Amino acid sequence: GAVVSQHPSRVICKSGTSVKIECRSLDFQATTMFWYRQFPKQSLMLMATSNEGSKATYEQGVEKDKFLINHASLTLSTLTVTSAHPEDSSFYICSARDSSGTGGPDTQYFGPGTRLTVL
Amino acid sequence: GENVEQHPSTLSVQEGDSAVIKCTYSDSASNYFPWYKQELGKGPQLIIDIRSNVGEKKDQRIAVTLNKTAKHFSLHITETQPEDSAVYFCAASKGTGNQFYFGTGTSLTVIP
């Protein structure tokens, strides 16, 4: 149980294009999902908290117009990197909180990540 | 805000030996402490967690201890195996709905 999927796993795009990354909770409903960014050999940096049916809350320094987050259902959140540039290349990881699971309301389950490369 | 420090950054052990990774946190309001294992190119996987009302939790070869007074918690892996090689992250949270603050990670290598 408590499986989170991400799609795509890898994406390569040209500078200036937009890329959408999907995060799905497969066997539970997630009222809250989180989006992280991870640079090589570094820790996870929280970008935003996504609540179903409401606007995402962005961390300081994260451009909300560049990283569009939509959480339209209890099992799906999307991150769209708009007008991507090489500096946006990174590993993007989502997580979902299973508030009704046996792990308790605090537990977050992570997706496998999406490797974005902007040329 | 919360500050989580993690040590060591790298750790090499012989197969069969034990490995210990330590984390400290700064905010006494934190009450949930998960540990994640991340293999190369993959997302973090929850391996064990502990809440502030418990001092120790064990799951087969993995155990976590928490000292609320000293504000530190540790991951213990016994009888290590090569497949335990990965990066391990600790985290602290104030509980439901609150964000996780992650440590900087420990790269564990188990030498066969």
PDB file of C-alpha atoms in Angstrom:
ATOM      1  CA  GLY A   1       0.000   0.000   0.000  1.00  0.00           C
ATOM      2  CA  ALA A   2       0.828   3.731   0.000  1.00  0.00           C
ATOM      3  CA  VAL A   3       2.284   3.897  -3.488  1.00  0.00           C
ATOM      4  CA  VAL A   4       3.001   7.194  -5.215  1.00  0.00           C
ATOM      5  CA  SER A   5       3.803   7.336  -8.903  1.00  0.00           C
ATOM      6  CA  GLN A   6       5.307  10.065 -11.021  1.00  0.00           C
ATOM      7  CA  HIS A   7       5.217  10.567 -14.757  1.00  0.00           C
ATOM      8  CA  PRO A   8       7.384  10.986 -16.679  1.00  0.00           C
ATOM      9  CA  SER A   9      10.447   9.511 -15.003  1.00  0.00           C
ATOM     10  CA  ARG A  10      12.745  11.393 -17.343  1.00  0.00           C
ATOM     11  CA  VAL A  11      12.189  14.322 -19.664  1.00  0.00           C
ATOM     12  CA  ILE A  12      14.487  16.289 -21.917  1.00  0.00           C
ATOM     13  CA  CYS A  13      13.207  19.520 -23.375  1.00  0.00           C
ATOM     14  CA  LYS A  14      14.420  22.593 -25.179  1.00  0.00           C
ATOM     15  CA  SER A  15      14.880  25.878 -23.426  1.00  0.00           C
ATOM     16  CA  GLY A  16      11.685  27.949 -23.428  1.00  0.00           C
ATOM     17  CA  THR A  17       9.245  25.053 -23.471  1.00  0.00           C
ATOM     18  CA  SER A  18       6.943  23.975 -20.650  1.00  0.00           C
ATOM     19  CA  VAL A  19       6.999  20.595 -18.979  1.00  0.00           C
ATOM     20  CA  LYS A  20       4.253  18.979 -16.906  1.00  0.00           C
ATOM     21  CA  ILE A  21       5.009  16.377 -14.246  1.00  0.00           C
ATOM     22  CA  GLU A  22       2.234  14.267 -12.752  1.00  0.00           C
ATOM     23  CA  CYS A  23       2.138  12.860  -9.242  1.00  0.00           C
ATOM     24  CA  ARG A  24      -0.461  10.248  -8.359  1.00  0.00           C
ATOM     25  CA  SER A  25      -1.339   8.443  -5.158  1.00  0.00           C
ATOM     26  CA  LEU A  26      -2.310   4.995  -6.415  1.00  0.00           C
ATOM     27  CA  ASP A  27      -3.997   3.358  -3.457  1.00  0.00           C
ATOM     28  CA  PHE A  28      -4.947   6.167  -1.125  1.00  0.00           C
ATOM     29  CA  GLN A  29      -6.425   9.628  -1.178  1.00  0.00           C
ATOM     30  CA  ALA A  30      -4.047  12.474  -0.570  1.00  0.00           C
ATOM     31  CA  THR A  31      -5.477  15.793   0.513  1.00  0.00           C
ATOM     32  CA  THR A  32      -1.954  17.145   0.708  1.00  0.00           C
ATOM     33  CA  MET A  33       0.929  16.612  -1.671  1.00  0.00           C
ATOM     34  CA  PHE A  34       4.377  18.151  -1.599  1.00  0.00           C
ATOM     35  CA  TRP A  35       6.818  19.007  -4.361  1.00  0.00           C
ATOM     36  CA  TYR A  36      10.555  18.864  -3.769  1.00  0.00           C
ATOM     37  CA  ARG A  37      13.614  19.607  -5.814  1.00  0.00           C
ATOM     38  CA  GLN A  38      16.864  17.777  -5.306  1.00  0.00           C
ATOM     39  CA  PHE A  39      20.278  18.693  -6.670  1.00  0.00           C
ATOM     40  CA  PRO A  40      22.987  16.024  -7.048  1.00  0.00           C
ATOM     41  CA  LYS A  41      24.262  14.738  -3.721  1.00  0.00           C
ATOM     42  CA  GLN A  42      22.127  17.203  -1.819  1.00  0.00           C
ATOM     43  CA  SER A  43      19.100  17.031   0.392  1.00  0.00           C
ATOM     44  CA  LEU A  44      15.491  17.592  -0.620  1.00  0.00           C
ATOM     45  CA  MET A  45      14.338  21.187  -0.912  1.00  0.00           C
ATOM     46  CA  LEU A  46      10.625  21.776  -0.401  1.00  0.00           C
ATOM     47  CA  MET A  47       9.194  23.880  -3.216  1.00  0.00           C
ATOM     48  CA  ALA A  48       5.500  23.944  -2.382  1.00  0.00           C
ATOM     49  CA  THR A  49       2.669  22.315  -0.516  1.00  0.00           C
ATOM     50  CA  SER A  50      -0.335  21.381  -2.596  1.00  0.00           C
ATOM     51  CA  ASN A  51      -3.782  21.007  -1.047  1.00  0.00           C
ATOM     52  CA  GLU A  52      -6.640  19.482  -2.999  1.00  0.00           C
ATOM     53  CA  GLY A  53      -9.037  22.105  -4.281  1.00  0.00           C
ATOM     54  CA  SER A  54      -7.055  25.124  -3.168  1.00  0.00           C
ATOM     55  CA  LYS A  55      -4.028  27.121  -4.195  1.00  0.00           C
ATOM     56  CA  ALA A  56      -0.596  25.766  -3.454  1.00  0.00           C
ATOM     57  CA  THR A  57       1.592  27.308  -0.796  1.00  0.00           C
ATOM     58  CA  TYR A  58       5.047  28.104  -2.119  1.00  0.00           C
ATOM     59  CA  GLU A  59       8.251  28.268  -0.128  1.00  0.00           C
ATOM     60  CA  GLN A  60      10.223  31.465  -0.019  1.00  0.00           C
ATOM     61  CA  GLY A  61      12.269  31.963  -3.162  1.00  0.00           C
ATOM     62  CA  VAL A  62      10.179  29.646  -5.359  1.00  0.00           C
ATOM     63  CA  GLU A  63       8.535  31.452  -8.267  1.00  0.00           C
ATOM     64  CA  LYS A  64       4.869  30.522  -8.344  1.00  0.00           C
ATOM     65  CA  ASP A  65       4.465  31.724 -11.925  1.00  0.00           C
ATOM     66  CA  LYS A  66       7.303  29.514 -13.064  1.00  0.00           C
ATOM     67  CA  PHE A  67       6.348  26.396 -11.136  1.00  0.00           C
ATOM     68  CA  LEU A  68       2.603  25.998 -11.548  1.00  0.00           C
ATOM     69  CA  ILE A  69       0.989  23.477  -9.236  1.00  0.00           C
ATOM     70  CA  ASN A  70      -2.479  22.054  -9.611  1.00  0.00           C
ATOM     71  CA  HIS A  71      -4.109  19.596  -7.206  1.00  0.00           C
ATOM     72  CA  ALA A  72      -7.441  18.996  -8.868  1.00  0.00           C
ATOM     73  CA  SER A  73      -8.288  15.651  -7.292  1.00  0.00           C
ATOM     74  CA  LEU A  74      -7.490  13.624  -4.206  1.00  0.00           C
ATOM     75  CA  THR A  75      -5.113  11.414  -6.188  1.00  0.00           C
ATOM     76  CA  LEU A  76      -3.426  13.768  -8.637  1.00  0.00           C
ATOM     77  CA  SER A  77      -1.192  16.799  -8.403  1.00  0.00           C
ATOM     78  CA  THR A  78       0.736  18.305 -11.303  1.00  0.00           C
ATOM     79  CA  LEU A  79       3.800  20.507 -11.468  1.00  0.00           C
ATOM     80  CA  THR A  80       4.317  22.512 -14.644  1.00  0.00           C
ATOM     81  CA  VAL A  81       7.700  24.103 -15.214  1.00  0.00           C
ATOM     82  CA  THR A  82       6.948  27.005 -17.514  1.00  0.00           C
ATOM     83  CA  SER A  83       9.453  28.465 -19.965  1.00  0.00           C
ATOM     84  CA  ALA A  84      12.094  26.052 -18.733  1.00  0.00           C
ATOM     85  CA  HIS A  85      15.761  27.036 -18.772  1.00  0.00           C
ATOM     86  CA  PRO A  86      18.928  24.987 -18.181  1.00  0.00           C
ATOM     87  CA  GLU A  87      19.066  26.121 -14.555  1.00  0.00           C
ATOM     88  CA  ASP A  88      15.718  24.375 -14.003  1.00  0.00           C
ATOM     89  CA  SER A  89      17.355  21.030 -14.726  1.00  0.00           C
ATOM     90  CA  SER A  90      17.001  18.955 -11.597  1.00  0.00           C
ATOM     91  CA  PHE A  91      15.402  15.940  -9.944  1.00  0.00           C
ATOM     92  CA  TYR A  92      11.814  16.740  -8.974  1.00  0.00           C
ATOM     93  CA  ILE A  93      10.123  14.546  -6.388  1.00  0.00           C
ATOM     94  CA  CYS A  94       6.592  14.615  -5.082  1.00  0.00           C
ATOM     95  CA  SER A  95       5.245  13.159  -1.882  1.00  0.00           C
ATOM     96  CA  ALA A  96       1.748  12.539  -0.619  1.00  0.00           C
ATOM     97  CA  ARG A  97       0.361  12.459   2.877  1.00  0.00           C
ATOM     98  CA  ASP A  98      -1.831   9.465   3.648  1.00  0.00           C
ATOM     99  CA  SER A  99      -3.971  10.938   6.390  1.00  0.00           C
ATOM    100  CA  SER A 100      -6.098   7.842   6.772  1.00  0.00           C
ATOM    101  CA  GLY A 101      -3.380   5.223   6.499  1.00  0.00           C
ATOM    102  CA  THR A 102      -1.932   2.994   9.166  1.00  0.00           C
ATOM    103  CA  GLY A 103       1.222   5.070   9.146  1.00  0.00           C
ATOM    104  CA  GLY A 104      -0.628   7.979  10.686  1.00  0.00           C
ATOM    105  CA  PRO A 105      -1.502  11.469   9.438  1.00  0.00           C
ATOM    106  CA  ASP A 106       2.088  12.649   9.508  1.00  0.00           C
ATOM    107  CA  THR A 107       3.535  10.091   7.141  1.00  0.00           C
ATOM    108  CA  GLN A 108       4.638  11.164   3.676  1.00  0.00           C
ATOM    109  CA  TYR A 109       5.214   8.709   0.856  1.00  0.00           C
ATOM    110  CA  PHE A 110       7.468   9.744  -1.978  1.00  0.00           C
ATOM    111  CA  GLY A 111       7.232   9.193  -5.699  1.00  0.00           C
ATOM    112  CA  PRO A 112      10.175   7.845  -7.710  1.00  0.00           C
ATOM    113  CA  GLY A 113      11.133  11.273  -8.997  1.00  0.00           C
ATOM    114  CA  THR A 114      11.378  12.947 -12.410  1.00  0.00           C
ATOM    115  CA  ARG A 115      14.718  13.845 -13.940  1.00  0.00           C
ATOM    116  CA  LEU A 116      14.313  17.060 -15.934  1.00  0.00           C
ATOM    117  CA  THR A 117      17.036  18.115 -18.363  1.00  0.00           C
ATOM    118  CA  VAL A 118      16.650  21.422 -20.166  1.00  0.00           C
ATOM    119  CA  LEU A 119      18.911  21.881 -23.173  1.00  0.00           C
TER     120      LEU A 119
ATOM    121  CA  GLY B   1      12.431  27.581  11.974  1.00  0.00           C
ATOM    122  CA  GLU B   2      13.631  24.028  12.430  1.00  0.00           C
ATOM    123  CA  ASN B   3      17.239  23.065  11.727  1.00  0.00           C
ATOM    124  CA  VAL B   4      18.156  19.408  11.302  1.00  0.00           C
ATOM    125  CA  GLU B   5      21.774  18.330  11.295  1.00  0.00           C
ATOM    126  CA  GLN B   6      22.865  14.853  10.248  1.00  0.00           C
ATOM    127  CA  HIS B   7      26.153  13.013  10.791  1.00  0.00           C
ATOM    128  CA  PRO B   8      28.177  11.489   9.339  1.00  0.00           C
ATOM    129  CA  SER B   9      27.871  12.531   5.712  1.00  0.00           C
ATOM    130  CA  THR B  10      29.514   9.306   4.556  1.00  0.00           C
ATOM    131  CA  LEU B  11      29.810   5.969   6.312  1.00  0.00           C
ATOM    132  CA  SER B  12      31.493   2.743   5.227  1.00  0.00           C
ATOM    133  CA  VAL B  13      31.025  -0.495   7.138  1.00  0.00           C
ATOM    134  CA  GLN B  14      31.886  -4.114   6.573  1.00  0.00           C
ATOM    135  CA  GLU B  15      29.034  -6.445   5.773  1.00  0.00           C
ATOM    136  CA  GLY B  16      27.555  -7.772   8.979  1.00  0.00           C
ATOM    137  CA  ASP B  17      28.634  -4.826  11.092  1.00  0.00           C
ATOM    138  CA  SER B  18      26.278  -2.208  12.511  1.00  0.00           C
ATOM    139  CA  ALA B  19      25.770   1.315  11.193  1.00  0.00           C
ATOM    140  CA  VAL B  20      24.599   4.308  13.213  1.00  0.00           C
ATOM    141  CA  ILE B  21      23.471   7.645  11.795  1.00  0.00           C
ATOM    142  CA  LYS B  22      22.672  10.552  14.092  1.00  0.00           C
ATOM    143  CA  CYS B  23      20.490  13.625  13.709  1.00  0.00           C
ATOM    144  CA  THR B  24      19.855  16.619  15.908  1.00  0.00           C
ATOM    145  CA  TYR B  25      16.988  19.072  15.685  1.00  0.00           C
ATOM    146  CA  SER B  26      16.473  22.533  17.102  1.00  0.00           C
ATOM    147  CA  ASP B  27      12.717  23.011  17.518  1.00  0.00           C
ATOM    148  CA  SER B  28      11.342  21.357  20.645  1.00  0.00           C
ATOM    149  CA  ALA B  29       7.872  21.443  19.055  1.00  0.00           C
ATOM    150  CA  SER B  30       8.896  18.818  16.501  1.00  0.00           C
ATOM    151  CA  ASN B  31       7.185  15.542  17.310  1.00  0.00           C
ATOM    152  CA  TYR B  32       7.531  13.277  14.286  1.00  0.00           C
ATOM    153  CA  PHE B  33      10.835  11.893  13.011  1.00  0.00           C
ATOM    154  CA  PRO B  34      10.928   9.699   9.905  1.00  0.00           C
ATOM    155  CA  TRP B  35      13.928   8.102   8.230  1.00  0.00           C
ATOM    156  CA  TYR B  36      14.135   7.637   4.473  1.00  0.00           C
ATOM    157  CA  LYS B  37      16.388   5.509   2.277  1.00  0.00           C
ATOM    158  CA  GLN B  38      17.157   6.807  -1.195  1.00  0.00           C
ATOM    159  CA  GLU B  39      18.815   4.689  -3.845  1.00  0.00           C
ATOM    160  CA  LEU B  40      20.493   6.297  -6.818  1.00  0.00           C
ATOM    161  CA  GLY B  41      18.006   7.834  -9.239  1.00  0.00           C
ATOM    162  CA  LYS B  42      14.989   6.930  -7.108  1.00  0.00           C
ATOM    163  CA  GLY B  43      12.682   8.667  -4.685  1.00  0.00           C
ATOM    164  CA  PRO B  44      13.105   8.357  -0.915  1.00  0.00           C
ATOM    165  CA  GLN B  45      11.520   5.328   0.719  1.00  0.00           C
ATOM    166  CA  LEU B  46      10.220   5.481   4.276  1.00  0.00           C
ATOM    167  CA  ILE B  47      12.009   2.844   6.346  1.00  0.00           C
ATOM    168  CA  ILE B  48      11.039   3.713   9.892  1.00  0.00           C
ATOM    169  CA  ASP B  49       9.595   6.582  11.889  1.00  0.00           C
ATOM    170  CA  ILE B  50       9.125   7.557  15.501  1.00  0.00           C
ATOM    171  CA  ARG B  51       6.900   9.940  17.361  1.00  0.00           C
ATOM    172  CA  SER B  52       7.834  11.992  20.378  1.00  0.00           C
ATOM    173  CA  ASN B  53       5.821   9.891  22.807  1.00  0.00           C
ATOM    174  CA  VAL B  54       8.104   6.911  22.141  1.00  0.00           C
ATOM    175  CA  GLY B  55      11.789   6.537  22.961  1.00  0.00           C
ATOM    176  CA  GLU B  56      12.651   3.636  20.700  1.00  0.00           C
ATOM    177  CA  LYS B  57      11.166   1.708  17.805  1.00  0.00           C
ATOM    178  CA  LYS B  58      12.462  -1.386  16.098  1.00  0.00           C
ATOM    179  CA  ASP B  59      11.656  -3.151  12.855  1.00  0.00           C
ATOM    180  CA  GLN B  60      13.777  -6.241  12.226  1.00  0.00           C
ATOM    181  CA  ARG B  61      17.342  -4.981  11.576  1.00  0.00           C
ATOM    182  CA  ILE B  62      16.419  -1.322  11.799  1.00  0.00           C
ATOM    183  CA  ALA B  63      15.845   0.689  14.963  1.00  0.00           C
ATOM    184  CA  VAL B  64      15.401   4.354  15.780  1.00  0.00           C
ATOM    185  CA  THR B  65      15.994   5.990  19.148  1.00  0.00           C
ATOM    186  CA  LEU B  66      14.814   9.410  20.254  1.00  0.00           C
ATOM    187  CA  ASN B  67      16.099  11.605  23.064  1.00  0.00           C
ATOM    188  CA  LYS B  68      13.693  14.518  23.384  1.00  0.00           C
ATOM    189  CA  THR B  69      15.672  16.221  26.111  1.00  0.00           C
ATOM    190  CA  ALA B  70      18.814  16.340  24.041  1.00  0.00           C
ATOM    191  CA  LYS B  71      16.840  16.811  20.808  1.00  0.00           C
ATOM    192  CA  HIS B  72      18.538  14.051  18.899  1.00  0.00           C
ATOM    193  CA  PHE B  73      17.506  10.821  17.239  1.00  0.00           C
ATOM    194  CA  SER B  74      19.482   8.025  15.669  1.00  0.00           C
ATOM    195  CA  LEU B  75      19.076   5.277  13.097  1.00  0.00           C
ATOM    196  CA  HIS B  76      20.639   1.921  13.872  1.00  0.00           C
ATOM    197  CA  ILE B  77      21.077  -0.766  11.232  1.00  0.00           C
ATOM    198  CA  THR B  78      22.364  -4.125  12.433  1.00  0.00           C
ATOM    199  CA  GLU B  79      23.807  -6.997  10.413  1.00  0.00           C
ATOM    200  CA  THR B  80      24.301  -4.715   7.440  1.00  0.00           C
ATOM    201  CA  GLN B  81      24.026  -6.113   3.923  1.00  0.00           C
ATOM    202  CA  PRO B  82      25.273  -4.726   0.589  1.00  0.00           C
ATOM    203  CA  GLU B  83      21.693  -3.840  -0.348  1.00  0.00           C
ATOM    204  CA  ASP B  84      21.617  -1.447   2.587  1.00  0.00           C
ATOM    205  CA  SER B  85      24.012   0.776   0.622  1.00  0.00           C
ATOM    206  CA  ALA B  86      22.136   4.002  -0.156  1.00  0.00           C
ATOM    207  CA  VAL B  87      21.705   7.565   1.039  1.00  0.00           C
ATOM    208  CA  TYR B  88      19.736   7.901   4.266  1.00  0.00           C
ATOM    209  CA  PHE B  89      17.870  11.065   5.237  1.00  0.00           C
ATOM    210  CA  CYS B  90      16.399  11.949   8.594  1.00  0.00           C
ATOM    211  CA  ALA B  91      13.604  14.480   8.937  1.00  0.00           C
ATOM    212  CA  ALA B  92      11.711  16.327  11.639  1.00  0.00           C
ATOM    213  CA  SER B  93       8.184  17.648  11.613  1.00  0.00           C
ATOM    214  CA  LYS B  94       5.730  19.299  13.965  1.00  0.00           C
ATOM    215  CA  GLY B  95       3.130  16.783  12.924  1.00  0.00           C
ATOM    216  CA  THR B  96       0.013  16.662  10.826  1.00  0.00           C
ATOM    217  CA  GLY B  97       0.033  19.041   7.899  1.00  0.00           C
ATOM    218  CA  ASN B  98       3.430  20.460   8.735  1.00  0.00           C
ATOM    219  CA  GLN B  99       6.392  20.295   6.408  1.00  0.00           C
ATOM    220  CA  PHE B 100       9.358  18.020   6.853  1.00  0.00           C
ATOM    221  CA  TYR B 101      12.775  19.452   7.561  1.00  0.00           C
ATOM    222  CA  PHE B 102      15.381  17.105   6.145  1.00  0.00           C
ATOM    223  CA  GLY B 103      18.905  16.409   7.217  1.00  0.00           C
ATOM    224  CA  THR B 104      21.720  16.629   4.690  1.00  0.00           C
ATOM    225  CA  GLY B 105      21.898  12.889   4.134  1.00  0.00           C
ATOM    226  CA  THR B 106      24.344  10.079   4.883  1.00  0.00           C
ATOM    227  CA  SER B 107      25.825   7.989   2.110  1.00  0.00           C
ATOM    228  CA  LEU B 108      26.163   4.463   3.523  1.00  0.00           C
ATOM    229  CA  THR B 109      28.374   1.927   1.799  1.00  0.00           C
ATOM    230  CA  VAL B 110      28.345  -1.674   2.964  1.00  0.00           C
ATOM    231  CA  ILE B 111      31.482  -3.455   1.848  1.00  0.00           C
ATOM    232  CA  PRO B 112      30.981  -7.162   1.022  1.00  0.00           C
TER     233      PRO B 112
END
